[in-house]
Amino acid sequence: MSMLEMDPIFSTALRGALAAMVKNTPRARRRWRWRVGTGVFAGLTLVAGGAALATGVFSPPGAPLDSPLAKIVTATRTGTATIALGNPSATSTDLSLSLTCLTVGTFYFPNGSSLSCDTADMSQPPINRTASEVVPLAAGVDSVVVTNGADNSWTLQATYVNQIVTPWGVNANGQTYGATNQNGTPDLVAVVIDQGTIHGYVKASDLSCAEGGDVKSPAEALTWDKESRNRNISIPVFESDGTTVIGKFIMGDAEGSTAVTVPLSSLALGC
Amino acid sequence: MESTSRDDRASSLASRFNDCPARPRIRVTLSLVRTVLHVNTSQDEAAAWANVLRGDGDAFVAIFDQHRDRTYRHALRLTENIHDAEDVVAGAFLELWRRRQSVRLVEGSVLPWLLVTGTNLSRNMTRSLRRYRSLVALLPRSEGAQSAEDVVVRQIEELRLTIKIREALDGLSPSDVALITLTAYEGYSSAQVATALGISPGAARTRLHRARSRMGEALGVLGTESGISMKESSL
């Protein structure tokens, strides 16, 4: 085996795994839409912190605290466009971005994150058509590019921020709780449910299992798809003690008359 | 092969229809059910990718066969050992499938997207590949696969340069690394890489110029040997 050729055993196994994964994926594959920050979809969201532009957002332990350092730049454009932000100050660590779709379409940030809006979203208030994100500020960056291949319209709010990551809390059982951040995922992950009226925590293990993140083989991926297809999955929401149940966190975007919501514990996912 | 069996099924289906006197004769166009198994041109690849989007596993494997080696060599430049490079290749193709609805083709090819994704994965091995860790860990590997140190003994000249370049690349952002490596080693223009990155050609030219300057400072004398120094022709 030459250094410049891939290990044939690994390559063959990977080839087979890829073929199995494609074969085992249902044609009408469910789509997990990426929504973050202030965009509360179906009344729930994971709390990822980064609340510089979203006043009043729940800020649990571990959430980054973003202090705006400059005037917020607001721009409305159609299609792909670059928005100049001016020179960052020396203490700027991140860029806080908040993107609202004004028409149907998919809009991309430079890091590949995207916001997709469909016809149904257009009847929602702007806050439900908004994705917010705080991204590290690379050296020399003084503008933001929003990419949209068609002539779809959007509004961007952006500013430089100084970000400090707060520590997670630890409950009486020794479980860490708070927001997922660059240090990883705590044992109990902060969520908001019921249109933001209830703040609580879900077990990271439940979250991973329901997301299909624990699959270890194409066969298990197939099982997960089969078990979760056309279903929303609910997982319990706890107080920070990790034992007092205060609600349900619903995952998935199954809609329509055939869509049902089932508890994670009722599914044979093996996790 | 899968395609043969599909064609056989299509032929069988056609003959059954055609042999039935009670029904009108129906022409079955076999090309409609034939999978693109070999990807040699961008036209082939665009056709194969269209089949991938319809859930065709054979087409996806054909694209893997076509781009595996270049993705692997790209990953080798950016990682510390062969296992990491293999993990990056696996992650890039698994991401290609997961994110297939939003992959940016460059002149009909997914390769620039694969290389950019491989760049991003190699910059943060632990976090980026966590999604696929369990699956990739189950894939068998040859016993006694070479570590980077073993390779140094046999291919010292080539790898010496690679290590130097990798160290110089460490100071750049993932997108700048993609701009540098895809233009210098993979023969893409900055405009093509701009498409894969989702930035404007003008921004790509500016960033490439700046990244090359920083690379040149980091590489010092070696920069002129590396083939990635200050050559503006690809702009």
Short mmCIF file of C-alpha atoms in Angstrom, two decimals:
data_model
loop_
_atom_site.label_atom_id
_atom_site.label_comp_id
_atom_site.label_asym_id
_atom_site.label_seq_id
_atom_site.Cartn_x
_atom_site.Cartn_y
_atom_site.Cartn_z
CA MET A 1 0.00 0.00 0.00
CA SER A 2 1.43 3.32 -1.02
CA MET A 3 0.95 6.27 1.27
CA LEU A 4 -1.04 7.99 -1.44
CA GLU A 5 -3.52 5.16 -1.83
CA MET A 6 -6.25 4.56 0.67
CA ASP A 7 -6.18 1.36 2.71
CA PRO A 8 -8.11 -1.00 0.38
CA ILE A 9 -9.78 -2.84 3.25
CA PHE A 10 -11.04 0.39 4.79
CA SER A 11 -12.01 1.75 1.38
CA THR A 12 -14.01 -1.35 0.45
CA ALA A 13 -15.79 -1.37 3.80
CA LEU A 14 -16.59 2.33 3.51
CA ARG A 15 -17.88 1.82 -0.03
CA GLY A 16 -20.21 -0.89 1.22
CA ALA A 17 -21.39 1.21 4.14
CA LEU A 18 -22.17 4.13 1.83
CA ALA A 19 -24.09 1.91 -0.56
CA ALA A 20 -26.06 0.40 2.35
CA MET A 21 -26.81 3.82 3.77
CA VAL A 22 -28.18 5.12 0.48
CA LYS A 23 -30.15 1.94 -0.11
CA ASN A 24 -31.65 2.00 3.37
CA THR A 25 -32.70 5.64 3.26
CA PRO A 26 -36.39 5.97 2.40
CA ARG A 27 -37.04 7.99 -0.73
CA ALA A 28 -39.31 10.42 1.07
CA ARG A 29 -36.76 10.99 3.77
CA ARG A 30 -37.90 13.17 6.61
CA ARG A 31 -36.21 16.53 6.75
CA TRP A 32 -34.94 17.91 10.03
CA ARG A 33 -34.96 21.58 9.53
CA TRP A 34 -32.18 23.58 11.01
CA ARG A 35 -33.54 26.26 13.28
CA VAL A 36 -31.61 28.11 15.92
CA GLY A 37 -31.72 31.06 18.20
CA THR A 38 -34.85 33.15 18.14
CA GLY A 39 -36.58 31.07 15.49
CA VAL A 40 -38.98 29.12 17.68
CA PHE A 41 -40.43 26.41 15.50
CA ALA A 42 -43.55 24.62 16.68
CA GLY A 43 -43.10 26.23 20.06
CA LEU A 44 -39.81 24.70 21.08
CA THR A 45 -36.12 25.10 20.57
CA LEU A 46 -32.80 24.06 21.94
CA VAL A 47 -31.06 26.83 23.76
CA ALA A 48 -27.74 27.49 22.13
CA GLY A 49 -26.99 30.82 23.72
CA GLY A 50 -25.72 33.74 21.72
CA ALA A 51 -28.46 36.19 22.58
CA ALA A 52 -26.91 39.47 21.55
CA LEU A 53 -29.68 40.38 19.18
CA ALA A 54 -32.48 38.54 20.92
CA THR A 55 -33.48 40.28 24.06
CA GLY A 56 -35.33 38.29 26.64
CA VAL A 57 -34.00 34.91 25.53
CA PHE A 58 -33.47 32.35 28.29
CA SER A 59 -29.78 32.29 29.16
CA PRO A 60 -28.90 29.11 31.07
CA PRO A 61 -25.51 28.18 32.57
CA GLY A 62 -22.96 27.53 29.86
CA ALA A 63 -24.57 29.95 27.43
CA PRO A 64 -22.15 32.38 25.86
CA LEU A 65 -22.72 35.95 26.92
CA ASP A 66 -22.37 38.24 23.95
CA SER A 67 -21.77 41.92 24.50
CA PRO A 68 -22.45 43.97 21.38
CA LEU A 69 -19.51 46.19 20.52
CA ALA A 70 -20.91 48.15 17.63
CA LYS A 71 -24.10 49.48 16.16
CA ILE A 72 -26.24 46.73 14.65
CA VAL A 73 -26.09 46.78 10.86
CA THR A 74 -29.44 46.02 9.23
CA ALA A 75 -29.66 45.33 5.51
CA THR A 76 -32.35 43.95 3.21
CA ARG A 77 -31.28 42.36 -0.05
CA THR A 78 -32.37 39.98 -2.81
CA GLY A 79 -30.22 37.07 -3.97
CA THR A 80 -26.57 36.78 -2.95
CA ALA A 81 -25.08 39.89 -1.39
CA THR A 82 -22.21 41.06 0.79
CA ILE A 83 -22.95 43.28 3.76
CA ALA A 84 -20.11 45.49 4.98
CA LEU A 85 -19.90 45.82 8.76
CA GLY A 86 -17.11 48.34 9.21
CA ASN A 87 -13.90 47.73 11.10
CA PRO A 88 -14.13 45.44 14.17
CA SER A 89 -12.75 46.69 17.46
CA ALA A 90 -9.78 44.95 19.05
CA THR A 91 -11.98 43.15 21.59
CA SER A 92 -14.36 41.70 19.01
CA THR A 93 -14.37 37.91 19.21
CA ASP A 94 -17.47 36.92 17.26
CA LEU A 95 -20.07 38.04 14.78
CA SER A 96 -23.70 37.96 15.83
CA LEU A 97 -25.94 37.30 12.85
CA SER A 98 -29.70 37.25 12.61
CA LEU A 99 -31.22 36.36 9.25
CA THR A 100 -34.91 36.71 8.40
CA CYS A 101 -36.41 35.37 5.21
CA LEU A 102 -38.79 37.76 3.45
CA THR A 103 -39.71 35.33 0.70
CA VAL A 104 -39.66 31.56 0.25
CA GLY A 105 -36.14 30.22 -0.28
CA THR A 106 -32.95 28.88 1.25
CA PHE A 107 -30.32 31.30 2.46
CA TYR A 108 -26.76 30.36 3.44
CA PHE A 109 -24.30 31.88 5.85
CA PRO A 110 -20.60 31.58 4.89
CA ASN A 111 -20.09 28.70 7.35
CA GLY A 112 -22.69 26.61 5.54
CA SER A 113 -25.53 27.11 8.02
CA SER A 114 -28.76 27.84 6.26
CA LEU A 115 -32.27 29.09 6.77
CA SER A 116 -35.05 27.49 4.72
CA CYS A 117 -38.45 29.09 4.50
CA ASP A 118 -41.43 27.57 2.77
CA THR A 119 -44.83 28.94 1.89
CA ALA A 120 -46.31 28.11 5.27
CA ASP A 121 -43.55 30.05 7.01
CA MET A 122 -44.56 33.22 5.18
CA SER A 123 -47.70 33.54 7.30
CA GLN A 124 -45.61 33.43 10.47
CA PRO A 125 -44.42 36.58 12.24
CA PRO A 126 -40.83 37.59 11.37
CA ILE A 127 -39.41 36.18 14.61
CA ASN A 128 -40.52 32.71 13.51
CA ARG A 129 -38.78 33.20 10.17
CA THR A 130 -35.49 34.21 11.74
CA ALA A 131 -32.33 32.19 12.35
CA SER A 132 -29.70 33.64 14.64
CA GLU A 133 -26.14 32.53 14.98
CA VAL A 134 -22.96 33.75 16.60
CA VAL A 135 -19.85 32.74 14.67
CA PRO A 136 -16.18 33.22 15.54
CA LEU A 137 -14.69 36.27 13.91
CA ALA A 138 -11.86 35.31 11.58
CA ALA A 139 -8.94 37.66 11.12
CA GLY A 140 -9.53 40.30 8.51
CA VAL A 141 -13.26 39.71 8.21
CA ASP A 142 -15.30 42.90 7.99
CA SER A 143 -18.32 41.75 5.99
CA VAL A 144 -20.88 38.96 5.76
CA VAL A 145 -21.96 37.16 2.62
CA VAL A 146 -25.46 35.72 2.46
CA THR A 147 -25.85 33.33 -0.45
CA ASN A 148 -29.08 32.65 -2.27
CA GLY A 149 -29.01 31.20 -5.77
CA ALA A 150 -32.43 32.55 -6.73
CA ASP A 151 -33.90 36.01 -6.37
CA ASN A 152 -35.20 35.49 -2.84
CA SER A 153 -35.24 38.32 -0.32
CA TRP A 154 -33.86 38.48 3.18
CA THR A 155 -32.94 40.85 5.98
CA LEU A 156 -29.71 40.53 7.95
CA GLN A 157 -28.93 42.06 11.31
CA ALA A 158 -25.29 41.79 12.26
CA THR A 159 -22.84 43.21 14.73
CA TYR A 160 -19.49 42.48 16.30
CA VAL A 161 -19.64 41.05 19.81
CA ASN A 162 -17.31 40.10 22.63
CA GLN A 163 -18.21 36.61 23.80
CA ILE A 164 -17.62 35.04 27.19
CA VAL A 165 -18.67 31.43 27.81
CA THR A 166 -20.25 30.97 31.24
CA PRO A 167 -19.71 27.72 33.20
CA TRP A 168 -22.32 24.95 33.34
CA GLY A 169 -24.24 24.32 36.55
CA VAL A 170 -23.84 21.08 38.51
CA ASN A 171 -26.85 19.59 40.33
CA ALA A 172 -26.94 17.50 43.50
CA ASN A 173 -26.47 14.31 41.48
CA GLY A 174 -23.31 15.63 39.91
CA GLN A 175 -24.94 16.15 36.50
CA THR A 176 -23.86 19.19 34.51
CA TYR A 177 -26.68 21.28 33.10
CA GLY A 178 -26.86 24.20 30.73
CA ALA A 179 -26.45 25.12 27.08
CA THR A 180 -24.33 23.24 24.59
CA ASN A 181 -21.28 25.32 23.80
CA GLN A 182 -17.78 25.02 22.39
CA ASN A 183 -16.77 22.96 25.42
CA GLY A 184 -19.22 20.24 24.48
CA THR A 185 -22.60 19.06 25.69
CA PRO A 186 -23.66 18.95 29.36
CA ASP A 187 -25.52 15.97 30.83
CA LEU A 188 -28.74 18.02 30.83
CA VAL A 189 -29.26 20.28 27.83
CA ALA A 190 -31.27 23.49 28.18
CA VAL A 191 -34.49 23.78 26.18
CA VAL A 192 -37.51 26.04 26.05
CA ILE A 193 -40.96 24.64 25.33
CA ASP A 194 -44.53 25.84 25.03
CA GLN A 195 -43.70 28.99 23.09
CA GLY A 196 -40.88 29.83 25.44
CA THR A 197 -42.99 29.80 28.58
CA ILE A 198 -41.21 26.84 30.17
CA HIS A 199 -37.46 26.60 30.56
CA GLY A 200 -36.01 23.23 31.40
CA TYR A 201 -33.51 20.53 30.52
CA VAL A 202 -33.51 17.30 28.55
CA LYS A 203 -31.05 14.48 28.98
CA ALA A 204 -28.29 14.67 26.37
CA SER A 205 -28.56 10.89 25.99
CA ASP A 206 -32.30 11.15 25.16
CA LEU A 207 -31.60 13.93 22.70
CA SER A 208 -28.87 11.99 20.93
CA CYS A 209 -30.99 8.84 20.75
CA ALA A 210 -34.03 10.65 19.35
CA GLU A 211 -31.88 12.46 16.79
CA GLY A 212 -30.47 9.20 15.52
CA GLY A 213 -27.02 10.20 16.71
CA ASP A 214 -26.38 6.86 18.39
CA VAL A 215 -26.66 4.69 15.28
CA LYS A 216 -23.65 2.44 14.92
CA SER A 217 -24.35 0.73 11.61
CA PRO A 218 -26.41 1.12 8.44
CA ALA A 219 -28.81 -1.47 9.89
CA GLU A 220 -29.37 0.66 12.98
CA ALA A 221 -29.78 3.74 10.78
CA LEU A 222 -32.53 1.88 8.93
CA THR A 223 -34.21 0.96 12.21
CA TRP A 224 -34.08 4.57 13.35
CA ASP A 225 -35.58 5.81 10.11
CA LYS A 226 -38.32 3.19 10.29
CA GLU A 227 -39.15 3.95 13.91
CA SER A 228 -39.14 7.72 13.52
CA ARG A 229 -40.70 8.13 10.06
CA ASN A 230 -43.83 10.29 10.07
CA ARG A 231 -43.55 10.56 13.82
CA ASN A 232 -42.53 13.22 16.22
CA ILE A 233 -40.63 11.94 19.23
CA SER A 234 -41.18 13.36 22.71
CA ILE A 235 -38.59 13.29 25.46
CA PRO A 236 -39.12 14.40 29.06
CA VAL A 237 -38.13 17.90 30.18
CA PHE A 238 -36.74 18.18 33.71
CA GLU A 239 -35.90 20.84 36.23
CA SER A 240 -32.16 21.29 36.64
CA ASP A 241 -32.27 18.52 39.28
CA GLY A 242 -32.65 16.01 36.45
CA THR A 243 -35.54 14.21 38.18
CA THR A 244 -38.56 16.57 38.35
CA VAL A 245 -40.48 16.30 35.08
CA ILE A 246 -42.05 19.59 33.94
CA GLY A 247 -42.99 18.92 30.33
CA LYS A 248 -42.24 17.24 27.01
CA PHE A 249 -39.80 18.27 24.33
CA ILE A 250 -41.14 17.34 20.89
CA MET A 251 -38.63 16.53 18.15
CA GLY A 252 -39.30 16.18 14.45
CA ASP A 253 -41.36 17.99 11.87
CA ALA A 254 -43.99 15.41 11.05
CA GLU A 255 -47.17 17.25 10.20
CA GLY A 256 -50.60 16.45 8.83
CA SER A 257 -53.32 14.01 9.76
CA THR A 258 -51.03 10.96 9.74
CA ALA A 259 -48.39 12.52 12.00
CA VAL A 260 -48.25 11.23 15.55
CA THR A 261 -46.10 12.02 18.55
CA VAL A 262 -44.72 9.11 20.53
CA PRO A 263 -42.47 9.02 23.60
CA LEU A 264 -38.88 8.00 23.00
CA SER A 265 -39.26 5.22 25.56
CA SER A 266 -41.86 3.50 23.35
CA LEU A 267 -39.49 3.13 20.38
CA ALA A 268 -37.17 0.19 19.82
CA LEU A 269 -34.11 2.29 19.14
CA GLY A 270 -31.81 0.44 21.51
CA CYS A 271 -30.51 3.56 23.21
CA MET B 1 -23.92 -6.19 -11.09
CA GLU B 2 -26.89 -4.24 -9.87
CA SER B 3 -27.31 -2.46 -13.17
CA THR B 4 -27.39 -5.77 -15.05
CA SER B 5 -30.09 -7.16 -12.82
CA ARG B 6 -32.07 -3.96 -13.21
CA ASP B 7 -31.73 -4.15 -16.97
CA ASP B 8 -32.74 -7.81 -16.86
CA ARG B 9 -35.78 -6.92 -14.81
CA ALA B 10 -36.63 -4.16 -17.26
CA SER B 11 -36.22 -6.54 -20.22
CA SER B 12 -38.34 -9.15 -18.51
CA LEU B 13 -40.96 -6.56 -17.77
CA ALA B 14 -40.89 -5.35 -21.34
CA SER B 15 -41.21 -8.86 -22.79
CA ARG B 16 -44.08 -9.69 -20.47
CA PHE B 17 -45.94 -6.64 -21.66
CA ASN B 18 -44.99 -7.24 -25.26
CA ASP B 19 -46.01 -10.91 -25.20
CA CYS B 20 -49.43 -10.19 -23.85
CA PRO B 21 -51.84 -10.05 -26.85
CA ALA B 22 -54.61 -8.39 -24.88
CA ARG B 23 -52.58 -5.29 -24.24
CA PRO B 24 -51.16 -2.74 -26.63
CA ARG B 25 -47.45 -3.09 -27.24
CA ILE B 26 -45.45 -0.89 -24.91
CA ARG B 27 -41.91 0.24 -25.57
CA VAL B 28 -39.71 0.31 -22.52
CA THR B 29 -36.75 2.60 -22.83
CA LEU B 30 -33.98 0.81 -20.98
CA SER B 31 -31.85 3.89 -20.66
CA LEU B 32 -34.35 5.27 -18.21
CA VAL B 33 -33.57 2.55 -15.71
CA ARG B 34 -29.84 2.26 -16.36
CA THR B 35 -27.61 3.58 -13.62
CA VAL B 36 -24.49 5.54 -14.39
CA LEU B 37 -21.82 3.21 -13.03
CA HIS B 38 -18.70 4.95 -14.27
CA VAL B 39 -18.03 8.62 -13.82
CA ASN B 40 -15.42 9.89 -16.22
CA THR B 41 -16.58 13.32 -17.24
CA SER B 42 -18.39 16.17 -15.57
CA GLN B 43 -21.37 15.31 -17.78
CA ASP B 44 -21.32 11.75 -16.40
CA GLU B 45 -21.03 13.13 -12.92
CA ALA B 46 -23.90 15.56 -13.28
CA ALA B 47 -26.05 12.67 -14.52
CA ALA B 48 -24.83 10.44 -11.68
CA TRP B 49 -25.56 13.17 -9.14
CA ALA B 50 -29.09 13.57 -10.48
CA ASN B 51 -29.51 9.82 -9.89
CA VAL B 52 -28.06 10.17 -6.37
CA LEU B 53 -30.72 12.76 -5.58
CA ARG B 54 -33.30 10.18 -6.61
CA GLY B 55 -31.81 7.73 -4.10
CA ASP B 56 -29.59 5.70 -6.45
CA GLY B 57 -26.93 3.93 -4.35
CA ASP B 58 -25.01 2.73 -7.41
CA ALA B 59 -24.60 6.30 -8.61
CA PHE B 60 -23.40 7.38 -5.17
CA VAL B 61 -20.83 4.59 -5.09
CA ALA B 62 -19.68 5.55 -8.59
CA ILE B 63 -19.02 9.07 -7.35
CA PHE B 64 -17.14 7.62 -4.37
CA ASP B 65 -14.99 5.55 -6.73
CA GLN B 66 -14.27 8.61 -8.85
CA HIS B 67 -13.33 11.01 -6.06
CA ARG B 68 -12.06 8.80 -3.23
CA ASP B 69 -8.37 9.06 -4.07
CA ARG B 70 -8.26 12.82 -4.57
CA THR B 71 -10.25 13.36 -1.39
CA TYR B 72 -7.86 11.04 0.46
CA ARG B 73 -4.73 12.77 -0.83
CA HIS B 74 -6.25 16.12 0.11
CA ALA B 75 -7.00 14.80 3.62
CA LEU B 76 -3.44 13.46 3.94
CA ARG B 77 -2.08 16.95 3.45
CA LEU B 78 -4.16 18.30 6.29
CA THR B 79 -4.10 15.55 8.92
CA GLU B 80 -1.45 14.05 11.14
CA ASN B 81 -1.79 10.39 10.27
CA ILE B 82 -3.30 8.00 7.79
CA HIS B 83 -6.17 6.95 10.07
CA ASP B 84 -7.26 10.55 10.47
CA ALA B 85 -7.15 11.02 6.70
CA GLU B 86 -9.31 7.92 6.23
CA ASP B 87 -11.78 9.23 8.82
CA VAL B 88 -11.95 12.55 6.96
CA VAL B 89 -12.72 10.78 3.68
CA ALA B 90 -15.45 8.74 5.37
CA GLY B 91 -16.87 11.86 6.99
CA ALA B 92 -16.79 13.83 3.73
CA PHE B 93 -18.76 11.19 1.82
CA LEU B 94 -21.19 10.61 4.67
CA GLU B 95 -21.76 14.37 4.79
CA LEU B 96 -22.15 14.39 1.01
CA TRP B 97 -25.10 12.02 1.41
CA ARG B 98 -26.58 13.71 4.48
CA ARG B 99 -26.42 17.17 2.93
CA ARG B 100 -27.09 16.08 -0.64
CA GLN B 101 -29.94 18.55 -1.13
CA SER B 102 -27.68 21.54 -0.55
CA VAL B 103 -24.38 20.47 -2.15
CA ARG B 104 -22.95 23.12 -4.45
CA LEU B 105 -21.79 21.58 -7.72
CA VAL B 106 -18.90 23.25 -9.49
CA GLU B 107 -19.23 22.76 -13.23
CA GLY B 108 -21.20 19.59 -12.64
CA SER B 109 -18.79 18.12 -10.08
CA VAL B 110 -19.16 17.49 -6.36
CA LEU B 111 -15.39 17.17 -5.88
CA PRO B 112 -14.76 20.80 -4.83
CA TRP B 113 -17.54 20.48 -2.25
CA LEU B 114 -15.99 17.23 -1.01
CA LEU B 115 -12.56 18.85 -0.71
CA VAL B 116 -13.93 21.89 1.10
CA THR B 117 -15.86 19.62 3.46
CA GLY B 118 -12.76 17.48 3.98
CA THR B 119 -10.86 20.65 4.85
CA ASN B 120 -13.44 21.62 7.45
CA LEU B 121 -13.52 18.11 8.92
CA SER B 122 -9.75 17.92 9.19
CA ARG B 123 -9.61 21.22 11.05
CA ASN B 124 -11.68 19.92 13.91
CA MET B 125 -11.44 16.15 13.86
CA THR B 126 -13.16 15.46 17.17
CA ARG B 127 -16.16 17.72 16.91
CA SER B 128 -16.81 17.47 13.20
CA LEU B 129 -16.64 13.69 12.99
CA ARG B 130 -18.55 12.98 16.21
CA ARG B 131 -21.72 12.28 14.25
CA TYR B 132 -20.03 9.39 12.43
CA ARG B 133 -17.65 8.17 15.11
CA SER B 134 -19.51 4.97 15.93
CA LEU B 135 -20.02 3.98 12.32
CA VAL B 136 -16.48 4.75 11.16
CA ALA B 137 -14.99 2.90 14.15
CA LEU B 138 -16.63 -0.29 12.90
CA LEU B 139 -14.99 -0.17 9.48
CA PRO B 140 -12.07 -2.63 9.28
CA ARG B 141 -8.56 -1.48 8.46
CA SER B 142 -5.43 -3.24 7.31
CA GLU B 143 -3.27 -4.49 10.13
CA GLY B 144 -0.12 -2.52 10.71
CA ALA B 145 -1.33 0.47 8.74
CA GLN B 146 1.46 2.98 8.45
CA SER B 147 1.77 5.87 10.82
CA ALA B 148 3.00 9.15 9.48
CA GLU B 149 6.36 8.43 11.12
CA ASP B 150 6.72 5.13 9.23
CA VAL B 151 5.98 6.86 6.00
CA VAL B 152 8.63 9.44 6.67
CA VAL B 153 11.27 6.74 6.46
CA ARG B 154 10.30 5.74 2.96
CA GLN B 155 8.95 8.92 1.47
CA ILE B 156 10.83 11.44 3.55
CA GLU B 157 11.30 14.10 0.91
CA GLU B 158 7.67 14.23 -0.06
CA LEU B 159 6.36 14.13 3.48
CA ARG B 160 8.87 16.68 4.78
CA LEU B 161 7.30 19.20 2.48
CA THR B 162 3.83 18.08 3.46
CA ILE B 163 4.49 18.54 7.15
CA LYS B 164 5.94 22.01 6.55
CA ILE B 165 2.95 23.01 4.52
CA ARG B 166 0.56 21.59 7.06
CA GLU B 167 2.19 23.59 9.81
CA ALA B 168 1.90 26.73 7.70
CA LEU B 169 -1.75 25.98 6.96
CA ASP B 170 -2.53 25.61 10.66
CA GLY B 171 -2.55 29.39 11.01
CA LEU B 172 -5.27 29.89 8.41
CA SER B 173 -9.06 29.64 8.61
CA PRO B 174 -10.68 26.51 7.07
CA SER B 175 -11.98 28.45 4.08
CA ASP B 176 -8.55 29.98 3.46
CA VAL B 177 -7.00 26.52 3.69
CA ALA B 178 -9.52 25.30 1.13
CA LEU B 179 -8.70 28.24 -1.16
CA ILE B 180 -4.96 27.62 -0.91
CA THR B 181 -5.02 23.85 -1.32
CA LEU B 182 -7.70 23.60 -3.98
CA THR B 183 -6.02 26.19 -6.21
CA ALA B 184 -2.45 25.01 -5.61
CA TYR B 185 -2.86 21.23 -5.61
CA GLU B 186 -6.18 20.41 -7.20
CA GLY B 187 -6.05 22.74 -10.18
CA TYR B 188 -9.16 24.75 -9.44
CA SER B 189 -9.43 28.46 -10.12
CA SER B 190 -10.28 30.78 -7.26
CA ALA B 191 -13.67 31.40 -8.93
CA GLN B 192 -14.43 27.66 -8.86
CA VAL B 193 -13.45 27.39 -5.20
CA ALA B 194 -15.55 30.49 -4.51
CA THR B 195 -18.57 28.61 -5.84
CA ALA B 196 -17.86 25.64 -3.57
CA LEU B 197 -17.41 27.95 -0.58
CA GLY B 198 -20.46 30.04 -1.39
CA ILE B 199 -18.56 33.32 -1.60
CA SER B 200 -18.11 35.78 -4.45
CA PRO B 201 -15.19 35.38 -6.89
CA GLY B 202 -13.93 38.80 -5.85
CA ALA B 203 -13.91 37.89 -2.17
CA ALA B 204 -12.14 34.63 -3.01
CA ARG B 205 -9.40 36.45 -4.94
CA THR B 206 -8.86 38.88 -2.09
CA ARG B 207 -8.77 36.16 0.54
CA LEU B 208 -6.53 33.93 -1.56
CA HIS B 209 -4.04 36.74 -2.05
CA ARG B 210 -4.03 37.45 1.69
CA ALA B 211 -3.77 33.76 2.59
CA ARG B 212 -0.88 33.26 0.17
CA SER B 213 0.96 36.16 1.72
CA ARG B 214 0.54 34.64 5.16
CA MET B 215 1.56 31.23 3.83
CA GLY B 216 4.62 32.75 2.25
CA GLU B 217 5.67 34.28 5.55
CA ALA B 218 5.11 30.99 7.35
CA LEU B 219 6.94 28.87 4.82
CA GLY B 220 9.87 31.21 4.33
CA VAL B 221 12.33 29.87 1.81
CA LEU B 222 10.42 26.62 1.53
CA GLY B 223 7.46 28.53 0.15
CA THR B 224 9.09 28.87 -3.22
CA GLU B 225 9.57 25.09 -3.40
CA SER B 226 6.07 24.18 -2.43
CA GLY B 227 4.29 25.19 -5.59
CA ILE B 228 1.81 27.19 -3.57
CA SER B 229 3.78 30.37 -3.43
CA MET B 230 2.55 33.62 -4.86
CA LYS B 231 1.63 32.21 -8.26
CA GLU B 232 -1.07 34.51 -9.53
CA SER B 233 -1.82 32.75 -12.79
CA SER B 234 -4.63 30.69 -11.30
CA LEU B 235 -6.45 33.83 -10.25
#
